[in-house]
Amino acid sequence: MFKRRIQVMSGSTYMVSLPKDWARLHNLKQHDEVVIEILPDLSLKVSPVQSRRSFEKSYTFYLSGLRAYDMIQLVSAYLAGYDEVKINCGRCSADYARSVVRELINKTIGLEIVETSQFEYVVKNVAGDFSIGVDEIILRVFRILRMMLQDLSNALAKEAGRDVYLEIAERDSLVDKLTLYGLRVFNKVFTGEILPKDIGFKSFAEVNVYYNILRNLERTVDHVAFLARDLSDLDGRLDERVREATLNHINTLADFCDKVMNLYASKSGKDFSSLLNVEYENVKKAEETNRRMIASNPNYFFIYDNLYRVRGYLLDIVELVSDIKYLTQRLQFGEG
């Protein structure tokens, strides 16, 4: 810990010196710039504009032949912020390596093959990390979720076949791509490679809230996709009373989702008590009706379980939007 006395220059400017060891650590010289942030607790964070910390841009991965392991490792490298990944075939066949590379490219945004050889593929992030703003990613995922719920309701009402449900479930792959891209950008902030202001935020606290909103949205879509896949296995064979209760449950969730999306998009910090008093209570009533109906039909428990989790994640997002409201108020006070 360092202590410094505040100096007053010209009667209005407050100055404090920086510790010499800290300046040397970051290779700072006379006339170099630093960034000063006011944090939510009103403390100050001082960072060099150009940090001495450098980040590896390229990573070499040797395929093991175990597909699940190889994909997890490669996606993790993407999330960590590597701009270039060299995928070495190792002892694996060229066909296996090619299929892994294709799957990696299909799962992500921005990665493309830039070089190939007999033993190695080089994939590179050619889109950059700012081609889609994280706020736009969250709104896109919200819209996909809302449409999935609406189309799931229509499929149930029309007693649609297996293919309709599978098409709804497949939209989860687009959400996964958007989410991985957003988490990659967030991780670059958390590691200090970029600053919150580089992606439109004023503090790390704000970044953390939006990170959690995106993760909760992804999980919400996962459970809608799980439900659609499970319903596809029934191929239209669903007890009529369960169908009616499930339809009502999904429709109230779709309305609730729509209101949560509008609350997020408004960014106004407006009062949302009506959302909790009306739409949320409607969801709870429909949920309880569905629970009682499925209690006598345990083979349909997967319906209640997935919709219950959708409701829980959407409520978490409401709470996070409230966090944004109060963080914004504190930060505005600090700027004043």
Coordinates of C-alpha atoms in Angstrom, one line a residue:
M1 CA 0.0 0.0 0.0
F2 CA 1.2 3.5 -0.9
K3 CA 0.2 6.8 0.8
R4 CA 0.4 10.1 -0.9
R5 CA -0.5 13.6 0.1
I6 CA -2.9 15.6 -2.1
Q7 CA -1.4 18.7 -3.6
V8 CA -3.5 21.6 -4.8
M9 CA -2.3 23.4 -7.9
S10 CA -3.6 26.8 -8.9
G11 CA -6.3 26.6 -6.2
S12 CA -8.6 24.2 -8.2
T13 CA -6.6 21.2 -9.5
Y14 CA -5.9 18.3 -7.1
M15 CA -2.8 16.3 -7.8
V16 CA -1.2 13.1 -6.4
S17 CA 2.0 11.4 -7.5
L18 CA 2.2 7.9 -8.7
P19 CA 4.4 5.3 -7.0
K20 CA 7.7 5.0 -8.8
D21 CA 7.7 1.2 -8.7
W22 CA 4.3 1.0 -10.3
A23 CA 5.3 3.4 -13.0
R24 CA 8.4 1.4 -13.8
L25 CA 6.4 -1.8 -13.8
H26 CA 4.3 -0.5 -16.6
N27 CA 7.2 1.2 -18.4
L28 CA 5.7 4.6 -18.0
K29 CA 7.7 7.7 -18.9
Q30 CA 7.1 11.4 -18.8
H31 CA 4.1 12.5 -20.9
D32 CA 2.6 9.0 -21.1
E33 CA -1.1 8.8 -20.3
V34 CA -3.0 6.9 -17.7
V35 CA -6.8 6.2 -17.4
I36 CA -8.6 7.0 -14.2
E37 CA -11.9 5.3 -13.5
I38 CA -14.4 6.0 -10.7
L39 CA -15.6 2.7 -9.4
P40 CA -19.0 2.0 -7.9
D41 CA -17.6 2.3 -4.4
L42 CA -16.2 5.7 -5.4
S43 CA -12.6 4.5 -5.2
L44 CA -10.3 5.3 -8.1
K45 CA -8.6 2.9 -10.5
V46 CA -5.5 4.0 -12.4
S47 CA -4.5 2.1 -15.5
P48 CA -1.9 2.8 -18.1
V49 CA -3.3 3.5 -21.6
Q50 CA -0.8 1.1 -23.1
S51 CA -0.2 -1.6 -20.5
R52 CA 3.1 -3.5 -20.5
R53 CA 1.1 -6.7 -20.3
S54 CA 1.1 -8.5 -23.6
F55 CA -1.2 -11.3 -24.7
E56 CA -0.4 -14.4 -26.8
K57 CA -2.2 -14.1 -30.1
S58 CA -1.5 -17.6 -31.3
Y59 CA -2.1 -21.0 -29.8
T60 CA -1.0 -24.5 -31.1
F61 CA -3.3 -27.4 -30.2
Y62 CA -2.4 -31.1 -30.9
L63 CA -5.5 -33.1 -31.6
S64 CA -6.0 -36.1 -29.3
G65 CA -8.6 -38.0 -31.4
L66 CA -11.2 -37.8 -28.6
R67 CA -13.7 -35.5 -30.2
A68 CA -15.5 -34.1 -27.1
Y69 CA -12.2 -33.3 -25.5
D70 CA -10.7 -31.7 -28.6
M71 CA -13.8 -29.5 -29.2
I72 CA -13.9 -28.3 -25.6
Q73 CA -10.2 -27.3 -25.7
L74 CA -10.6 -25.5 -29.0
V75 CA -13.7 -23.6 -28.0
S76 CA -11.9 -22.6 -24.7
A77 CA -9.0 -21.2 -26.7
Y78 CA -11.5 -19.1 -28.7
L79 CA -13.2 -17.9 -25.5
A80 CA -9.8 -17.0 -24.0
G81 CA -9.3 -14.6 -26.8
Y82 CA -6.7 -16.2 -29.0
D83 CA -6.9 -14.7 -32.5
E84 CA -5.1 -17.6 -34.2
V85 CA -5.2 -21.3 -33.4
K86 CA -2.9 -23.8 -35.1
I87 CA -4.6 -27.2 -35.1
N88 CA -2.0 -29.9 -35.5
C89 CA -3.2 -33.3 -36.6
G90 CA -0.8 -35.2 -34.4
R91 CA -1.5 -38.9 -34.9
C92 CA -5.1 -38.3 -36.1
S93 CA -6.2 -38.8 -39.6
A94 CA -6.6 -35.8 -42.0
D95 CA -10.3 -36.6 -42.3
Y96 CA -10.8 -36.3 -38.5
A97 CA -8.8 -33.1 -38.3
R98 CA -10.9 -31.6 -41.2
S99 CA -14.2 -32.5 -39.5
V100 CA -13.0 -31.0 -36.2
V101 CA -12.0 -27.7 -37.9
R102 CA -15.3 -27.5 -39.7
E103 CA -17.2 -28.0 -36.4
L104 CA -15.2 -25.3 -34.7
I105 CA -15.9 -22.9 -37.5
N106 CA -19.6 -23.7 -37.4
K107 CA -19.7 -23.2 -33.7
T108 CA -18.1 -19.8 -33.7
I109 CA -18.3 -16.3 -35.3
G110 CA -15.3 -14.9 -37.0
L111 CA -13.0 -18.0 -37.3
E112 CA -11.9 -19.0 -40.8
I113 CA -9.3 -21.3 -42.3
V114 CA -6.4 -19.2 -43.4
E115 CA -3.7 -21.8 -44.0
T116 CA -3.6 -25.6 -44.5
S117 CA -0.8 -28.2 -44.8
Q118 CA -0.6 -31.9 -44.6
F119 CA -0.4 -31.9 -40.8
E120 CA -1.9 -28.6 -39.7
Y121 CA -4.8 -26.2 -40.1
V122 CA -4.5 -22.6 -39.1
V123 CA -7.8 -20.8 -38.2
K124 CA -7.9 -17.1 -37.5
N125 CA -10.4 -14.6 -36.2
V126 CA -11.1 -12.5 -39.3
A127 CA -14.1 -10.6 -38.0
G128 CA -12.5 -8.8 -35.1
D129 CA -14.1 -8.6 -31.7
F130 CA -16.3 -5.5 -32.2
S131 CA -18.2 -6.4 -35.4
I132 CA -21.3 -7.1 -33.2
G133 CA -21.8 -5.1 -30.0
V134 CA -22.6 -7.2 -26.8
D135 CA -25.8 -5.2 -26.3
E136 CA -27.0 -6.2 -29.8
I137 CA -26.0 -9.8 -29.1
I138 CA -28.2 -9.9 -26.0
L139 CA -31.2 -8.3 -27.9
R140 CA -30.8 -10.9 -30.7
V141 CA -30.8 -13.8 -28.3
F142 CA -33.9 -12.3 -26.6
R143 CA -35.7 -12.1 -30.0
I144 CA -34.7 -15.7 -30.8
L145 CA -36.0 -16.9 -27.5
R146 CA -39.3 -15.0 -27.9
M147 CA -39.8 -16.6 -31.3
M148 CA -38.9 -20.1 -30.1
L149 CA -41.6 -19.8 -27.4
Q150 CA -44.2 -18.5 -29.9
D151 CA -43.4 -21.2 -32.5
L152 CA -43.4 -23.9 -29.8
S153 CA -46.9 -22.8 -28.8
N154 CA -48.1 -22.9 -32.4
A155 CA -46.6 -26.4 -32.9
L156 CA -48.5 -27.7 -29.9
A157 CA -51.7 -26.0 -30.9
K158 CA -51.5 -27.5 -34.4
E159 CA -50.2 -30.9 -33.1
A160 CA -47.2 -30.5 -35.4
G161 CA -44.9 -33.4 -36.4
R162 CA -41.4 -34.2 -35.3
D163 CA -39.6 -32.0 -37.9
V164 CA -41.3 -28.8 -36.7
Y165 CA -40.0 -29.3 -33.1
L166 CA -36.5 -30.2 -34.3
E167 CA -36.3 -27.1 -36.3
I168 CA -37.2 -25.0 -33.3
A169 CA -34.6 -26.8 -31.2
E170 CA -31.9 -26.2 -33.9
R171 CA -32.1 -22.5 -33.3
D172 CA -30.1 -23.1 -30.1
S173 CA -27.0 -23.5 -32.3
L174 CA -27.2 -19.8 -33.5
V175 CA -27.7 -18.7 -29.9
D176 CA -24.6 -20.7 -28.9
K177 CA -22.5 -18.9 -31.6
L178 CA -23.7 -15.5 -30.5
T179 CA -23.1 -16.3 -26.8
L180 CA -19.5 -17.6 -27.4
Y181 CA -18.7 -14.5 -29.3
G182 CA -20.1 -12.3 -26.5
L183 CA -18.3 -14.2 -23.8
R184 CA -15.0 -14.0 -25.8
V185 CA -15.4 -10.2 -25.7
F186 CA -16.3 -10.1 -22.0
N187 CA -13.3 -12.3 -21.2
K188 CA -11.0 -9.8 -22.9
V189 CA -12.3 -7.2 -20.5
F190 CA -11.9 -9.4 -17.5
T191 CA -8.3 -10.2 -18.4
G192 CA -7.4 -6.6 -18.9
E193 CA -6.8 -6.8 -22.7
I194 CA -9.4 -4.2 -23.4
L195 CA -11.2 -1.7 -21.1
P196 CA -14.9 -1.6 -20.3
K197 CA -15.2 1.6 -22.3
D198 CA -14.0 -0.2 -25.4
I199 CA -17.3 -2.1 -25.5
G200 CA -19.5 0.7 -24.3
F201 CA -19.5 0.3 -20.5
K202 CA -18.2 2.5 -17.7
S203 CA -17.1 -0.1 -15.2
F204 CA -16.2 -3.7 -14.7
A205 CA -19.3 -4.0 -12.5
E206 CA -21.5 -3.2 -15.5
V207 CA -19.6 -5.7 -17.6
N208 CA -20.2 -8.4 -15.0
V209 CA -23.9 -7.7 -15.0
Y210 CA -24.3 -8.0 -18.8
Y211 CA -22.1 -11.1 -18.8
N212 CA -24.6 -12.7 -16.4
I213 CA -27.6 -11.6 -18.4
L214 CA -26.1 -13.3 -21.5
R215 CA -25.3 -16.5 -19.6
N216 CA -28.9 -16.6 -18.2
L217 CA -30.3 -16.0 -21.6
E218 CA -28.3 -18.9 -23.1
R219 CA -29.5 -21.3 -20.4
T220 CA -33.1 -20.2 -21.0
V221 CA -32.8 -21.0 -24.7
D222 CA -31.2 -24.3 -23.8
H223 CA -34.3 -25.4 -21.8
V224 CA -36.7 -24.3 -24.6
A225 CA -34.5 -26.4 -27.0
F226 CA -34.5 -29.3 -24.6
L227 CA -38.3 -29.2 -24.4
A228 CA -38.7 -29.0 -28.2
R229 CA -36.5 -32.0 -28.7
D230 CA -38.3 -34.0 -26.1
L231 CA -41.7 -33.1 -27.6
S232 CA -40.4 -34.2 -31.0
D233 CA -39.9 -37.7 -29.6
L234 CA -43.6 -37.8 -28.7
D235 CA -44.4 -37.2 -32.4
G236 CA -47.8 -35.6 -31.5
R237 CA -48.8 -38.2 -28.9
L238 CA -49.7 -36.0 -26.0
D239 CA -52.5 -36.2 -23.5
E240 CA -55.0 -33.5 -24.4
R241 CA -55.3 -32.1 -20.9
V242 CA -51.6 -31.8 -20.6
R243 CA -51.4 -30.2 -24.0
E244 CA -53.9 -27.5 -23.0
A245 CA -52.1 -26.8 -19.7
T246 CA -48.7 -26.7 -21.4
L247 CA -50.0 -24.3 -24.1
N248 CA -51.2 -21.9 -21.4
H249 CA -47.9 -22.2 -19.6
I250 CA -45.8 -21.5 -22.7
N251 CA -48.1 -18.6 -23.7
T252 CA -47.8 -16.9 -20.4
L253 CA -44.0 -17.4 -20.4
A254 CA -43.8 -15.9 -23.9
D255 CA -45.7 -12.8 -22.7
F256 CA -43.4 -12.6 -19.7
C257 CA -40.3 -13.0 -21.9
D258 CA -41.6 -10.2 -24.2
K259 CA -42.0 -7.8 -21.2
V260 CA -38.5 -8.7 -19.8
M261 CA -37.0 -8.1 -23.3
N262 CA -38.7 -4.6 -23.4
L263 CA -37.5 -3.9 -19.9
Y264 CA -33.9 -4.7 -20.9
A265 CA -34.1 -2.8 -24.2
S266 CA -35.6 0.4 -22.6
K267 CA -32.4 1.0 -20.5
S268 CA -34.5 3.6 -18.7
G269 CA -34.6 2.1 -15.2
K270 CA -38.4 2.5 -15.4
D271 CA -40.6 0.9 -12.7
F272 CA -41.3 -2.7 -13.5
S273 CA -43.7 -3.5 -10.6
S274 CA -46.5 -4.3 -13.1
L275 CA -44.4 -6.9 -14.7
L276 CA -44.0 -8.8 -11.5
N277 CA -47.6 -8.2 -10.3
V278 CA -49.3 -9.2 -13.6
E279 CA -47.1 -11.2 -16.1
Y280 CA -45.0 -13.0 -13.5
E281 CA -48.1 -13.9 -11.4
N282 CA -49.8 -15.2 -14.6
V283 CA -46.7 -17.5 -15.2
K284 CA -46.8 -18.8 -11.6
K285 CA -50.5 -19.6 -11.9
A286 CA -50.1 -21.4 -15.2
E287 CA -47.0 -23.2 -13.8
E288 CA -49.0 -24.5 -10.8
T289 CA -51.8 -25.7 -13.1
N290 CA -49.3 -27.5 -15.2
R291 CA -47.6 -29.0 -12.2
R292 CA -50.9 -30.4 -10.9
M293 CA -51.8 -31.8 -14.3
I294 CA -48.4 -33.5 -14.8
A295 CA -48.4 -34.9 -11.2
S296 CA -50.7 -37.6 -12.5
N297 CA -48.7 -38.0 -15.7
P298 CA -45.1 -38.4 -14.6
N299 CA -44.0 -39.3 -18.1
Y300 CA -44.5 -35.6 -18.9
F301 CA -42.5 -34.2 -16.0
F302 CA -39.8 -32.9 -18.5
I303 CA -42.4 -30.3 -19.7
Y304 CA -42.9 -28.8 -16.3
D305 CA -39.2 -29.0 -15.4
N306 CA -37.9 -27.2 -18.5
L307 CA -40.6 -24.4 -18.3
Y308 CA -40.0 -24.0 -14.6
R309 CA -36.3 -23.3 -15.3
V310 CA -37.2 -20.9 -18.1
R311 CA -39.2 -18.9 -15.6
G312 CA -36.4 -18.9 -13.1
Y313 CA -33.8 -17.6 -15.5
L314 CA -36.1 -14.9 -16.8
L315 CA -36.7 -13.7 -13.2
D316 CA -32.9 -13.7 -12.7
I317 CA -32.6 -11.4 -15.7
V318 CA -35.2 -9.0 -14.3
E319 CA -33.1 -8.8 -11.1
L320 CA -30.0 -8.1 -13.2
V321 CA -31.7 -5.4 -15.1
S322 CA -32.5 -3.8 -11.7
D323 CA -28.8 -4.1 -10.9
I324 CA -28.1 -2.1 -14.1
K325 CA -30.4 0.7 -13.0
Y326 CA -28.7 1.2 -9.6
L327 CA -25.2 0.8 -11.0
T328 CA -26.0 3.5 -13.6
Q329 CA -27.3 5.8 -10.9
R330 CA -24.2 5.4 -8.8
L331 CA -21.9 5.9 -11.7
Q332 CA -23.7 9.0 -12.8
F333 CA -23.4 10.4 -9.3
G334 CA -19.7 9.7 -9.4
E335 CA -19.3 11.5 -12.7
G336 CA -21.2 14.5 -11.3

